[in-house]
Coordinates of N, CA and C in Angstrom, one line a residue:
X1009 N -13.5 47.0 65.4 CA -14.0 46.9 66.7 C -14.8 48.2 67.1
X1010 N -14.5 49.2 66.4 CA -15.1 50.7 66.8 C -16.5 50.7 66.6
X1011 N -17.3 49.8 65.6 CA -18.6 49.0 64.8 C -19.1 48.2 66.0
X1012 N -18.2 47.6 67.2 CA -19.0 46.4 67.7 C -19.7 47.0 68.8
X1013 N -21.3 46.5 68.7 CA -22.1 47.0 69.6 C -22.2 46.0 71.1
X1014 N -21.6 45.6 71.1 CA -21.4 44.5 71.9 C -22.8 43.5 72.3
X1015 N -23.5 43.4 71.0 CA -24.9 42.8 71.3 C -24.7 41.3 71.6
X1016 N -23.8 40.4 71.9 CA -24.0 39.1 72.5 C -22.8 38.8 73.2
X1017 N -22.2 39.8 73.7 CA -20.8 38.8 74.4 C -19.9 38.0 73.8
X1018 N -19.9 38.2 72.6 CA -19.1 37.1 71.6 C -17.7 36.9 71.9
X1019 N -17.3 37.8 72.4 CA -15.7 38.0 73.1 C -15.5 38.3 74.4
X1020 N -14.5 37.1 74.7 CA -13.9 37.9 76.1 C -13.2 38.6 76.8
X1021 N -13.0 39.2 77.9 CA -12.1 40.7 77.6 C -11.0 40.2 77.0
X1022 N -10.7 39.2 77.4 CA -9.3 39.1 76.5 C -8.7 39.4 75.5
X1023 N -9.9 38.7 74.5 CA -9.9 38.6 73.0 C -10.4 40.0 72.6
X1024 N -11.1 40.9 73.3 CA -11.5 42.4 73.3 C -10.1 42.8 73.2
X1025 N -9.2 42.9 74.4 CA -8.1 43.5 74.6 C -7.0 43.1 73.3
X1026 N -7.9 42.2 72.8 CA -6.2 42.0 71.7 C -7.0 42.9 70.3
X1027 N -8.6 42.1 70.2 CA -8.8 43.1 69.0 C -8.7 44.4 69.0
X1028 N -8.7 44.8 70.5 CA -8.6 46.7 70.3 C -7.3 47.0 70.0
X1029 N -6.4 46.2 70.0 CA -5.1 46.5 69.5 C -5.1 46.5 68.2
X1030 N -5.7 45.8 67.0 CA -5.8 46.1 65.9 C -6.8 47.0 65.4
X1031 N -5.9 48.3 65.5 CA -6.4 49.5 65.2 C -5.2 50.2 63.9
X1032 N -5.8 51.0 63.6 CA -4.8 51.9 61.8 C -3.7 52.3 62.6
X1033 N -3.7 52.7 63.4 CA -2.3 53.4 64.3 C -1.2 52.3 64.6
X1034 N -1.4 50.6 65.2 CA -0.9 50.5 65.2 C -0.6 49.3 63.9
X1035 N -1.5 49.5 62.8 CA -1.1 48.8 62.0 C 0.2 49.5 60.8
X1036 N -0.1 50.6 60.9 CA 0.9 51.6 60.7 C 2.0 51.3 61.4
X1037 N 2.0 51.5 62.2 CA 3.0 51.6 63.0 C 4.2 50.2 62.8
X1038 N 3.2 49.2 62.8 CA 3.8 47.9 62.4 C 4.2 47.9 61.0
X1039 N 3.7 48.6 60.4 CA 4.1 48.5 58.9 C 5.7 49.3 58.6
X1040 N 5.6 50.1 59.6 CA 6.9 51.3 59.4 C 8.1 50.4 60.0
X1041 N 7.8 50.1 61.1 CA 9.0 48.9 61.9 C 9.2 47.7 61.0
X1042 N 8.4 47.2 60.3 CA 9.0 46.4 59.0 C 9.9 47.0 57.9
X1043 N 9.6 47.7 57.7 CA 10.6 48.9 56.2 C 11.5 49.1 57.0
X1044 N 11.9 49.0 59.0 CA 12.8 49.6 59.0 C 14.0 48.6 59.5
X1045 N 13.4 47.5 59.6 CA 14.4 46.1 60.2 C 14.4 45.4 59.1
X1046 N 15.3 44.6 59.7 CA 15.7 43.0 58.8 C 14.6 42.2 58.9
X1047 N 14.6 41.7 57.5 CA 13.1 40.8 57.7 C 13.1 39.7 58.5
X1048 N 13.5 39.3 59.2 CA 13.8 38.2 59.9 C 12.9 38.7 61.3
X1049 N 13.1 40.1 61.4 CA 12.2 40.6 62.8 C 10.9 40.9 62.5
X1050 N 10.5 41.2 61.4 CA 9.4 41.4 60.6 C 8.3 40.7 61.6
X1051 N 7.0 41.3 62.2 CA 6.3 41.0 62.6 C 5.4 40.8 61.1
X1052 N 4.6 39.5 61.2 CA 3.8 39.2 60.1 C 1.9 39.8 60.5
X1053 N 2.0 40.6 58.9 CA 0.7 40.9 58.9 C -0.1 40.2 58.0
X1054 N -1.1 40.3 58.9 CA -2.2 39.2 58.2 C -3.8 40.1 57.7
X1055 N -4.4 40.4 57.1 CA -5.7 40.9 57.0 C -6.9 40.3 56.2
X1056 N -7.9 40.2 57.2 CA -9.0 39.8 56.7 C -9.9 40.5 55.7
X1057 N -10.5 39.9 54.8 CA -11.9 41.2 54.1 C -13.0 40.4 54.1
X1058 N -14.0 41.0 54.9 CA -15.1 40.6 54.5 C -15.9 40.3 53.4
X1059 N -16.9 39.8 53.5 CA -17.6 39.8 51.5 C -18.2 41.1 51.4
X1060 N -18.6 41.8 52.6 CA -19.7 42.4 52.4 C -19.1 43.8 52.2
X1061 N -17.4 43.9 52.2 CA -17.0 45.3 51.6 C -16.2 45.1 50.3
X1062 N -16.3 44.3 49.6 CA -15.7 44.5 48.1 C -17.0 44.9 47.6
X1063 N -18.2 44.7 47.4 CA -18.8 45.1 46.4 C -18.9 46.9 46.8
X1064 N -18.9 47.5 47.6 CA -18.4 49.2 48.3 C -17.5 49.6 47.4
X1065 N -16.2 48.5 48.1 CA -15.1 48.9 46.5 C -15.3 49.2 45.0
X1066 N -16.5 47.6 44.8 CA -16.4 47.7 43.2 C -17.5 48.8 42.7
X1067 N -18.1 49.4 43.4 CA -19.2 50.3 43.2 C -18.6 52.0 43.2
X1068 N -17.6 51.8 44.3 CA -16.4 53.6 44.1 C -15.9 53.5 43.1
X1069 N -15.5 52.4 43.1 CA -14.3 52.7 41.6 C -14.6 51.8 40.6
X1070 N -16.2 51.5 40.2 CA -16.8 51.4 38.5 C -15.9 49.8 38.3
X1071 N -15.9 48.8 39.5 CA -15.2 47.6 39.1 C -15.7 46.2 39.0
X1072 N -15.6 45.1 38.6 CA -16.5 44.3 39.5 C -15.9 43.5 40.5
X1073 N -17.2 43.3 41.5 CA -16.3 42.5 42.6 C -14.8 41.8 42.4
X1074 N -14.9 40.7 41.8 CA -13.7 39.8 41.4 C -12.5 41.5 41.0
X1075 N -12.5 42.2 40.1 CA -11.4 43.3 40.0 C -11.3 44.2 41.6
X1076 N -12.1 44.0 42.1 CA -12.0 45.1 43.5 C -11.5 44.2 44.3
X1077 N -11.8 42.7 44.4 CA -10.8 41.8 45.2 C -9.3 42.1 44.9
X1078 N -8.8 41.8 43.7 CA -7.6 41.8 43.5 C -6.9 43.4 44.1
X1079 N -7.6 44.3 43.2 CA -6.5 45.6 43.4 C -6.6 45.9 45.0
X1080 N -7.9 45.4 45.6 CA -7.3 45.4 47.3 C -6.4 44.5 47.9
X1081 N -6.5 43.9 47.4 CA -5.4 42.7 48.1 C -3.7 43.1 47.1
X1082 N -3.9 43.8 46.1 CA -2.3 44.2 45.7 C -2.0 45.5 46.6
X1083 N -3.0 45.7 46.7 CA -2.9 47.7 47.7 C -2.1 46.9 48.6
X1084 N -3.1 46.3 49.3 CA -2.5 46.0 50.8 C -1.3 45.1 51.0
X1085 N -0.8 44.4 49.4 CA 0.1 43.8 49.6 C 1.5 44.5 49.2
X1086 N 1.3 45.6 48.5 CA 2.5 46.5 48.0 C 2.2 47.3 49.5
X1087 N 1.7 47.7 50.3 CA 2.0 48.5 51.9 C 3.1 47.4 52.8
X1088 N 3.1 46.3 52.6 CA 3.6 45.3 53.3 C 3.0 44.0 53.8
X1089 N 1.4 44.1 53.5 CA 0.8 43.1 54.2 C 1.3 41.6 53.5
X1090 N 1.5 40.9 54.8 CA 2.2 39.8 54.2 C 1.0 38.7 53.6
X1091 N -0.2 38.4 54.5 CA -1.0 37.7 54.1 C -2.8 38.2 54.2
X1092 N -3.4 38.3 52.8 CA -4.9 38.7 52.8 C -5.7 37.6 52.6
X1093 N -6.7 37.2 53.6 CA -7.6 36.4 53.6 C -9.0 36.8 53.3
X1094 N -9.9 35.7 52.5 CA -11.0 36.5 52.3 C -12.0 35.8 53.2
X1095 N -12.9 36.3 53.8 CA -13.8 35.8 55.0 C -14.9 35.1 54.5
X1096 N -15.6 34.8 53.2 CA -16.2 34.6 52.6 C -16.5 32.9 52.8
X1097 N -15.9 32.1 53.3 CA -15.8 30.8 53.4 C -16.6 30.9 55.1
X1098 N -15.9 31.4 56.3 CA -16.4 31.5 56.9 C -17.5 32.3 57.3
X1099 N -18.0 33.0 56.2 CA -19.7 33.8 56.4 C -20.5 32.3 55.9
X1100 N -19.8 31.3 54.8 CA -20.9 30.2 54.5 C -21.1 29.2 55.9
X1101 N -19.6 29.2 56.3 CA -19.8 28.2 57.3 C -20.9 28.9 58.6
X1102 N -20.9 30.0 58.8 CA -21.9 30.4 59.7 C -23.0 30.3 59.5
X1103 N -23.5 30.6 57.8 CA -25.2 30.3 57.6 C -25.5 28.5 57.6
X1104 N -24.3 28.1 57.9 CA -24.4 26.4 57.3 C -25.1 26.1 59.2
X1105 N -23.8 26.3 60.0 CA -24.7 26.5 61.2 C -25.4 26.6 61.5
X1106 N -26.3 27.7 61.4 CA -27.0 28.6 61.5 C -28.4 27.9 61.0
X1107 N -28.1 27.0 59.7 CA -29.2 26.4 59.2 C -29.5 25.1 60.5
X1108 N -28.2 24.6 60.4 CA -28.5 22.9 61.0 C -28.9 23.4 62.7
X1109 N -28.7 24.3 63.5 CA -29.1 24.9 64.7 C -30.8 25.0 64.6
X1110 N -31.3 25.8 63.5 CA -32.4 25.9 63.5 C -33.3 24.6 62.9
X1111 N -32.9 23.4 62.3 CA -33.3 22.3 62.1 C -33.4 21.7 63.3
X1112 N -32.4 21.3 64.1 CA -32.5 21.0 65.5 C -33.6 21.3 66.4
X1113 N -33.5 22.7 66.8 CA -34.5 23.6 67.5 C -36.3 23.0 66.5
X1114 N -36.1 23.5 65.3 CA -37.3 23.2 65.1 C -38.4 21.8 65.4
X1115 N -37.4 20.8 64.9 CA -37.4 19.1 65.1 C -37.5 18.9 66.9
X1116 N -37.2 20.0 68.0 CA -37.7 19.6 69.2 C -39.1 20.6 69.6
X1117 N -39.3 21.4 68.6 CA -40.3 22.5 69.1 C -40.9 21.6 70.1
X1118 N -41.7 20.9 69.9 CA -42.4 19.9 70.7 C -42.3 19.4 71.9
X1119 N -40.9 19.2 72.1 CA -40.1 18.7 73.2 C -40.0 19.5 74.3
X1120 N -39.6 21.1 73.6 CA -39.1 22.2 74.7 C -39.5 23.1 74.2
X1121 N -39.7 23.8 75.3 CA -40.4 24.8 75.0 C -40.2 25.6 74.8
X1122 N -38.5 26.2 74.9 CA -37.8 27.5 74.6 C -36.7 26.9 72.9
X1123 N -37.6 26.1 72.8 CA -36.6 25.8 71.3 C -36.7 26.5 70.1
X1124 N -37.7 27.4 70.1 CA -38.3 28.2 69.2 C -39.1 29.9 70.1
X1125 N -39.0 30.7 69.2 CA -37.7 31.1 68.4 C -36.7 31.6 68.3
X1126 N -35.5 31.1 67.3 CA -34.3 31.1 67.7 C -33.7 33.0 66.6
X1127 N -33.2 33.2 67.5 CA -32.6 34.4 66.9 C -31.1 34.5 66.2
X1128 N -30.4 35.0 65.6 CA -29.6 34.8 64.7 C -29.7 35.9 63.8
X1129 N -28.1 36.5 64.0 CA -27.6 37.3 62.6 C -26.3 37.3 62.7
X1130 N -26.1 38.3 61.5 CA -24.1 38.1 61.5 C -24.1 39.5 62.0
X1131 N -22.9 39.6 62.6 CA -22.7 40.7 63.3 C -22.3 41.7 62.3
X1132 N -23.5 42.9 63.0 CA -23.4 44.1 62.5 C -22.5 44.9 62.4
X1133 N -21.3 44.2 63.4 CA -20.0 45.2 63.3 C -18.9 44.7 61.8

């Protein structure tokens, strides 16, 4: 969230108010209160990775992507994380959008007059 420039309102304070809570301090934090209770109280961690930071990985430490997947997702799973997701399915489904939106728009250029041109990126944060 420290990355988001807030260039389209994509969230509402709400959903602001909860992502600014996932911050290192209190993922820590959550991680220490798990080592220190019964697992039954164990709040469950969940973490995303984007596509666009494993190859960062595999380029620090001389790996290839597929090897920088794994040893980040055992890092993060020997700290306590309970579940690592990779976002990679959902960056396709955005450009899949992304395409059939702009098919749309194009196919009424004609029609309306604000159908074109349509702007679109993945967020910079």
């Amino acid at each position: 969230l420290s990355d988001c420039l807030a260039c389209d309102s994509c969230m509402t304070l709400e959903e602001g108010a909860r992502v600014f809570q996932q911050n290192q301090k209190e993922f820590f934090r959550v991680l220490t209160l798990n080592k220190k209770c019964d697992t039954s109280k164990h709040k469950v961690l969940a973490v995303s990775i984007c596509p666009q930071s494993l190859p960062y990985f595999a380029a620090k430490f001389n790996l290839s992507v597929n090897e920088a997947a794994k040893r980040l997702c055992g890092f993060l799973k020997s700290l306590g994380v309970h579940y690592v997701f990779d976002t990679t399915i959902a960056a396709d489904f955005s450009i899949l959008e992304s395409q059939r939106e702009f098919v749309q728009r194009y196919q009424r250029r004609n029609q309306e007059e604000h159908a074109l041109p349509m702007f679109a990126s993945a967020c910079p944060g």
